Amino acid sequence: KLNVDVDTVQHGVEGLMYLLTESSKLMISEIDFQDSIHVLGFSDELNKILLQLYLGNRKEIRSILSELAPKLPSYHSLEWRLDVQLASRSLRQQIKPAVTLKLHLNQNEDQTAQVLQTDPSTLLHLIQQLEQAMGEMKTNHCRRIVRNMK
Amino acid sequence: ILDDPDLKDIDPTVLKHCHAAAATCILEAGKQKADISAISTCLEDCKLDKERIEQFCTEYQKNKDALEILLGSIGRSPLHVTDVSWRLEYQIKSNQLHKTYQPSYLVTLNVENGDSGSHPDVSFSCTMEQLQDLVGKLKDAAKSLERAAQM
């Protein structure tokens, strides 16, 4: 339909892919993008179309590229349950409270669930530690770094 | 016990029987959380004299709590969380993607397995929002615990 041979089409597609991927990866500005493609000597109308293509798809391309970075399993959700152990084979008449947790994690499109248990005092310790972690982003130190890195 | 100098005059087989009998008695008493009168009655039925019963019961009382803790710790349970470590990082770029500028938390739950002792810790990454979700849920659990304890 295009009246060009297969190779040309393939090169065209690959070239377009490379252009969009590299531009998205580097997050180049509109002006830089325009300057870059100007060198190729296309018509103004084509350049405008390419720019729109870039801006329109940048976000999605970036989110796909972010999947390629090395990473650990990521948090998905947590379920919890309160249990009280009343007896076991080795000891009767107990009152042992426990918190059972089911931690759902994502790793490369697989979801894993891990069942864990903890006691009340460790639970409070976990909460305290993680709240401290959350508070870190709000400290002056972190704020300064975030500001200066942009 | 077999190496104890005070006991070297006694036939080792008898010694083993005595030890086994005493151990069984103590463990059963501990398991059932028997009180002193129940133990005394039981020992009386075994035709032990008063002095020996008293000695046994005194020793038992002294070690009762430790015994219960030990017995309570035997048994299977899911991996037990003992501690948590976290790391906050700010991502700038990767070889696939530049200018990412995202804070990210790396959380490690230190985990113990009652039977074999060690187990690889559970590590995962999360965003600020995910961490908030996690902490929120843990706090819900803690609140429930408090309410249950007051009932």
GROMACS .gro file of C-alpha atoms in nm:
model
  301
    1LYS     CA    1   0.000   0.000   0.000
    2LEU     CA    2   0.289   0.235   0.071
    3ASN     CA    3   0.472   0.139  -0.250
    4VAL     CA    4   0.802   0.098  -0.074
    5ASP     CA    5   0.990  -0.219  -0.010
    6VAL     CA    6   0.985  -0.408   0.321
    7ASP     CA    7   1.333  -0.303   0.427
    8THR     CA    8   1.256   0.064   0.403
    9VAL     CA    9   0.942   0.024   0.610
   10GLN     CA   10   1.131  -0.177   0.869
   11HIS     CA   11   1.407   0.082   0.893
   12GLY     CA   12   1.149   0.353   0.916
   13VAL     CA   13   0.973   0.185   1.203
   14GLU     CA   14   1.299   0.108   1.382
   15GLY     CA   15   1.419   0.464   1.336
   16LEU     CA   16   1.096   0.599   1.477
   17MET     CA   17   1.117   0.361   1.770
   18TYR     CA   18   1.472   0.463   1.847
   19LEU     CA   19   1.388   0.832   1.821
   20LEU     CA   20   1.093   0.808   2.058
   21THR     CA   21   1.261   0.574   2.305
   22GLU     CA   22   1.579   0.774   2.336
   23SER     CA   23   1.392   1.102   2.363
   24SER     CA   24   1.162   0.963   2.631
   25LYS     CA   25   1.447   0.803   2.819
   26LEU     CA   26   1.639   1.128   2.837
   27MET     CA   27   1.324   1.329   2.893
   28ILE     CA   28   1.442   1.598   2.653
   29SER     CA   29   1.253   1.921   2.627
   30GLU     CA   30   1.038   2.024   2.331
   31ILE     CA   31   1.303   2.263   2.205
   32ASP     CA   32   1.579   2.005   2.224
   33PHE     CA   33   1.362   1.753   2.042
   34GLN     CA   34   1.282   1.999   1.768
   35ASP     CA   35   1.649   2.094   1.730
   36SER     CA   36   1.744   1.729   1.710
   37ILE     CA   37   1.503   1.634   1.435
   38HIS     CA   38   1.561   1.954   1.242
   39VAL     CA   39   1.896   1.807   1.139
   40LEU     CA   40   1.713   1.529   0.955
   41GLY     CA   41   1.576   1.777   0.705
   42PHE     CA   42   1.209   1.681   0.714
   43SER     CA   43   0.926   1.919   0.634
   44ASP     CA   44   0.789   2.145   0.907
   45GLU     CA   45   0.461   1.958   0.907
   46LEU     CA   46   0.638   1.625   0.960
   47ASN     CA   47   0.845   1.776   1.241
   48LYS     CA   48   0.529   1.896   1.410
   49ILE     CA   49   0.373   1.548   1.384
   50LEU     CA   50   0.686   1.390   1.527
   51LEU     CA   51   0.685   1.635   1.818
   52GLN     CA   52   0.321   1.556   1.896
   53LEU     CA   53   0.399   1.185   1.876
   54TYR     CA   54   0.682   1.233   2.121
   55LEU     CA   55   0.487   1.442   2.372
   56GLY     CA   56   0.178   1.224   2.350
   57ASN     CA   57   0.354   0.895   2.413
   58ARG     CA   58   0.635   1.003   2.640
   59LYS     CA   59   0.465   0.916   2.966
   60GLU     CA   60   0.367   0.569   2.858
   61ILE     CA   61   0.708   0.494   2.710
   62ARG     CA   62   0.873   0.606   3.031
   63SER     CA   63   0.652   0.386   3.243
   64ILE     CA   64   0.735   0.086   3.026
   65LEU     CA   65   1.107   0.166   3.045
   66SER     CA   66   1.088   0.191   3.422
   67GLU     CA   67   0.987  -0.175   3.432
   68LEU     CA   68   1.325  -0.267   3.288
   69ALA     CA   69   1.529  -0.130   3.575
   70PRO     CA   70   1.667  -0.377   3.829
   71LYS     CA   71   1.436  -0.400   4.123
   72LEU     CA   72   1.326  -0.599   4.422
   73PRO     CA   73   0.983  -0.738   4.486
   74SER     CA   74   0.753  -0.448   4.555
   75TYR     CA   75   0.481  -0.410   4.810
   76HIS     CA   76   0.130  -0.482   4.697
   77SER     CA   77  -0.084  -0.515   5.008
   78LEU     CA   78  -0.106  -0.657   5.357
   79GLU     CA   79  -0.374  -0.862   5.528
   80TRP     CA   80  -0.375  -0.919   5.902
   81ARG     CA   81  -0.549  -1.133   6.157
   82LEU     CA   82  -0.549  -1.148   6.536
   83ASP     CA   83  -0.508  -1.491   6.691
   84VAL     CA   84  -0.491  -1.616   7.044
   85GLN     CA   85  -0.325  -1.950   7.097
   86LEU     CA   86  -0.512  -2.141   7.364
   87ALA     CA   87  -0.326  -2.470   7.374
   88SER     CA   88  -0.068  -2.676   7.196
   89ARG     CA   89   0.052  -3.031   7.206
   90SER     CA   90   0.320  -2.939   7.457
   91LEU     CA   91   0.129  -2.692   7.675
   92ARG     CA   92  -0.234  -2.657   7.772
   93GLN     CA   93  -0.423  -2.357   7.901
   94GLN     CA   94  -0.233  -2.083   7.722
   95ILE     CA   95  -0.331  -1.731   7.635
   96LYS     CA   96  -0.081  -1.630   7.371
   97PRO     CA   97  -0.183  -1.342   7.145
   98ALA     CA   98  -0.032  -1.328   6.798
   99VAL     CA   99  -0.079  -1.124   6.486
  100THR     CA  100  -0.077  -1.319   6.162
  101LEU     CA  101   0.014  -1.124   5.849
  102LYS     CA  102  -0.015  -1.204   5.482
  103LEU     CA  103   0.219  -0.989   5.279
  104HIS     CA  104   0.142  -0.962   4.908
  105LEU     CA  105   0.436  -0.870   4.690
  106ASN     CA  106   0.480  -0.820   4.316
  107GLN     CA  107   0.786  -0.942   4.136
  108ASN     CA  108   0.800  -0.907   3.759
  109GLU     CA  109   0.429  -0.965   3.713
  110ASP     CA  110   0.416  -1.257   3.959
  111GLN     CA  111   0.232  -1.202   4.280
  112THR     CA  112   0.364  -1.379   4.586
  113ALA     CA  113   0.202  -1.403   4.925
  114GLN     CA  114   0.402  -1.468   5.237
  115VAL     CA  115   0.244  -1.562   5.567
  116LEU     CA  116   0.422  -1.420   5.870
  117GLN     CA  117   0.349  -1.391   6.236
  118THR     CA  118   0.448  -1.151   6.506
  119ASP     CA  119   0.369  -1.076   6.868
  120PRO     CA  120   0.204  -0.758   6.999
  121SER     CA  121   0.521  -0.591   7.123
  122THR     CA  122   0.707  -0.651   6.798
  123LEU     CA  123   0.407  -0.514   6.610
  124LEU     CA  124   0.428  -0.188   6.802
  125HIS     CA  125   0.802  -0.178   6.740
  126LEU     CA  126   0.746  -0.228   6.365
  127ILE     CA  127   0.492   0.055   6.358
  128GLN     CA  128   0.726   0.288   6.540
  129GLN     CA  129   1.021   0.212   6.312
  130LEU     CA  130   0.821   0.249   5.991
  131GLU     CA  131   0.664   0.573   6.106
  132GLN     CA  132   1.014   0.705   6.161
  133ALA     CA  133   1.098   0.597   5.806
  134MET     CA  134   0.798   0.783   5.669
  135GLY     CA  135   0.896   1.096   5.854
  136GLU     CA  136   1.239   1.103   5.691
  137MET     CA  137   1.116   1.241   5.360
  138LYS     CA  138   0.985   1.545   5.540
  139THR     CA  139   1.313   1.637   5.704
  140ASN     CA  140   1.509   1.941   5.586
  141HIS     CA  141   1.792   1.722   5.465
  142CYS     CA  142   1.574   1.524   5.225
  143ARG     CA  143   1.379   1.828   5.115
  144ARG     CA  144   1.700   2.009   5.025
  145ILE     CA  145   1.826   1.719   4.819
  146VAL     CA  146   1.498   1.679   4.631
  147ARG     CA  147   1.496   2.052   4.554
  148ASN     CA  148   1.855   2.054   4.430
  149MET     CA  149   1.830   1.744   4.221
  150LYS     CA  150   1.566   1.872   3.985
  151ILE     CA  151   2.377  -3.748   8.512
  152LEU     CA  152   2.578  -4.052   8.422
  153ASP     CA  153   2.896  -3.854   8.495
  154ASP     CA  154   2.786  -3.720   8.833
  155PRO     CA  155   3.029  -3.846   9.105
  156ASP     CA  156   2.754  -3.860   9.371
  157LEU     CA  157   2.557  -4.105   9.163
  158LYS     CA  158   2.836  -4.334   9.048
  159ASP     CA  159   2.743  -4.610   9.287
  160ILE     CA  160   2.401  -4.658   9.140
  161ASP     CA  161   2.333  -4.890   8.850
  162PRO     CA  162   2.322  -4.675   8.532
  163THR     CA  163   2.007  -4.845   8.406
  164VAL     CA  164   1.821  -4.759   8.724
  165LEU     CA  165   1.954  -4.407   8.697
  166LYS     CA  166   1.821  -4.376   8.345
  167HIS     CA  167   1.481  -4.506   8.451
  168CYS     CA  168   1.467  -4.260   8.737
  169HIS     CA  169   1.565  -3.973   8.514
  170ALA     CA  170   1.310  -4.066   8.251
  171ALA     CA  171   1.039  -4.107   8.513
  172ALA     CA  172   1.115  -3.775   8.675
  173ALA     CA  173   1.132  -3.598   8.338
  174THR     CA  174   0.801  -3.747   8.227
  175CYS     CA  175   0.636  -3.649   8.551
  176ILE     CA  176   0.766  -3.294   8.533
  177LEU     CA  177   0.673  -3.249   8.167
  178GLU     CA  178   0.321  -3.384   8.217
  179ALA     CA  179   0.269  -3.161   8.518
  180GLY     CA  180   0.395  -2.865   8.318
  181LYS     CA  181   0.185  -2.949   8.013
  182GLN     CA  182  -0.133  -2.976   8.217
  183LYS     CA  183  -0.040  -2.674   8.426
  184ALA     CA  184  -0.103  -2.887   8.732
  185ASP     CA  185  -0.106  -2.717   9.071
  186ILE     CA  186   0.090  -2.833   9.375
  187SER     CA  187  -0.195  -3.027   9.536
  188ALA     CA  188  -0.255  -3.227   9.220
  189ILE     CA  189   0.114  -3.314   9.197
  190SER     CA  190   0.127  -3.409   9.567
  191THR     CA  191  -0.174  -3.635   9.531
  192CYS     CA  192  -0.021  -3.800   9.229
  193LEU     CA  193   0.309  -3.859   9.406
  194GLU     CA  194   0.130  -3.993   9.715
  195ASP     CA  195  -0.040  -4.247   9.493
  196CYS     CA  196   0.308  -4.349   9.381
  197LYS     CA  197   0.395  -4.419   9.745
  198LEU     CA  198   0.660  -4.146   9.784
  199ASP     CA  199   0.716  -4.028  10.141
  200LYS     CA  200   0.612  -3.681  10.258
  201GLU     CA  201   0.960  -3.535  10.271
  202ARG     CA  202   1.041  -3.633   9.916
  203ILE     CA  203   0.708  -3.501   9.789
  204GLU     CA  204   0.774  -3.167   9.958
  205GLN     CA  205   1.124  -3.142   9.808
  206PHE     CA  206   0.997  -3.224   9.462
  207CYS     CA  207   0.715  -2.972   9.482
  208THR     CA  208   0.944  -2.694   9.606
  209GLU     CA  209   1.186  -2.751   9.321
  210TYR     CA  210   0.898  -2.769   9.077
  211GLN     CA  211   0.756  -2.438   9.196
  212LYS     CA  212   1.093  -2.272   9.153
  213ASN     CA  213   1.121  -2.378   8.791
  214LYS     CA  214   0.753  -2.378   8.693
  215ASP     CA  215   0.761  -2.052   8.499
  216ALA     CA  216   1.071  -2.138   8.303
  217LEU     CA  217   0.920  -2.476   8.224
  218GLU     CA  218   0.601  -2.321   8.093
  219ILE     CA  219   0.790  -2.080   7.873
  220LEU     CA  220   0.993  -2.365   7.731
  221LEU     CA  221   0.689  -2.582   7.664
  222GLY     CA  222   0.503  -2.289   7.511
  223SER     CA  223   0.781  -2.226   7.264
  224ILE     CA  224   0.772  -2.577   7.122
  225GLY     CA  225   0.556  -2.614   6.817
  226ARG     CA  226   0.516  -2.497   6.462
  227SER     CA  227   0.419  -2.149   6.362
  228PRO     CA  228   0.458  -1.930   6.055
  229LEU     CA  229   0.784  -1.740   6.020
  230HIS     CA  230   0.812  -1.498   6.305
  231VAL     CA  231   0.897  -1.134   6.241
  232THR     CA  232   1.149  -1.006   6.493
  233ASP     CA  233   1.261  -0.673   6.356
  234VAL     CA  234   1.245  -0.438   6.062
  235SER     CA  235   1.511  -0.236   5.879
  236TRP     CA  236   1.447   0.030   5.624
  237ARG     CA  237   1.638   0.240   5.378
  238LEU     CA  238   1.524   0.553   5.204
  239GLU     CA  239   1.669   0.627   4.863
  240TYR     CA  240   1.612   0.883   4.596
  241GLN     CA  241   1.630   0.744   4.246
  242ILE     CA  242   1.791   0.968   3.988
  243LYS     CA  243   1.839   0.751   3.685
  244SER     CA  244   1.886   0.403   3.551
  245ASN     CA  245   2.048   0.291   3.228
  246GLN     CA  246   1.700   0.251   3.082
  247LEU     CA  247   1.549   0.571   3.211
  248HIS     CA  248   1.701   0.902   3.307
  249LYS     CA  249   1.567   1.173   3.536
  250THR     CA  250   1.340   0.948   3.738
  251TYR     CA  251   1.352   1.154   4.063
  252GLN     CA  252   1.151   0.925   4.282
  253PRO     CA  253   1.190   0.851   4.651
  254SER     CA  254   1.173   0.484   4.731
  255TYR     CA  255   1.186   0.281   5.048
  256LEU     CA  256   1.355  -0.052   5.088
  257VAL     CA  257   1.210  -0.245   5.379
  258THR     CA  258   1.353  -0.565   5.524
  259LEU     CA  259   1.161  -0.775   5.774
  260ASN     CA  260   1.395  -0.983   5.988
  261VAL     CA  261   1.242  -1.321   6.020
  262GLU     CA  262   1.304  -1.620   6.244
  263ASN     CA  263   1.199  -1.975   6.203
  264GLY     CA  264   1.141  -2.156   6.533
  265ASP     CA  265   1.276  -2.487   6.410
  266SER     CA  266   1.579  -2.418   6.200
  267GLY     CA  267   1.675  -2.079   6.338
  268SER     CA  268   1.761  -1.889   6.025
  269HIS     CA  269   1.570  -1.793   5.717
  270PRO     CA  270   1.633  -1.535   5.449
  271ASP     CA  271   1.476  -1.206   5.544
  272VAL     CA  272   1.180  -1.072   5.353
  273SER     CA  273   1.276  -0.762   5.155
  274PHE     CA  274   1.067  -0.544   4.937
  275SER     CA  275   1.058  -0.194   4.795
  276CYS     CA  276   0.772   0.048   4.824
  277THR     CA  277   0.672   0.403   4.749
  278MET     CA  278   0.570   0.656   5.009
  279GLU     CA  279   0.203   0.581   4.947
  280GLN     CA  280   0.255   0.208   4.977
  281LEU     CA  281   0.445   0.255   5.301
  282GLN     CA  282   0.159   0.465   5.432
  283ASP     CA  283  -0.079   0.186   5.340
  284LEU     CA  284   0.136  -0.070   5.517
  285VAL     CA  285   0.171   0.137   5.834
  286GLY     CA  286  -0.199   0.216   5.831
  287LYS     CA  287  -0.287  -0.152   5.821
  288LEU     CA  288  -0.041  -0.237   6.098
  289LYS     CA  289  -0.191   0.037   6.312
  290ASP     CA  290  -0.538  -0.106   6.252
  291ALA     CA  291  -0.414  -0.441   6.376
  292ALA     CA  292  -0.260  -0.278   6.683
  293LYS     CA  293  -0.584  -0.094   6.762
  294SER     CA  294  -0.777  -0.418   6.734
  295LEU     CA  295  -0.532  -0.578   6.973
  296GLU     CA  296  -0.587  -0.300   7.222
  297ARG     CA  297  -0.961  -0.336   7.201
  298ALA     CA  298  -0.940  -0.714   7.235
  299ALA     CA  299  -0.716  -0.679   7.540
  300GLN     CA  300  -0.973  -0.463   7.711
  301MET     CA  301  -1.258  -0.707   7.668
   0.00000   0.00000   0.00000
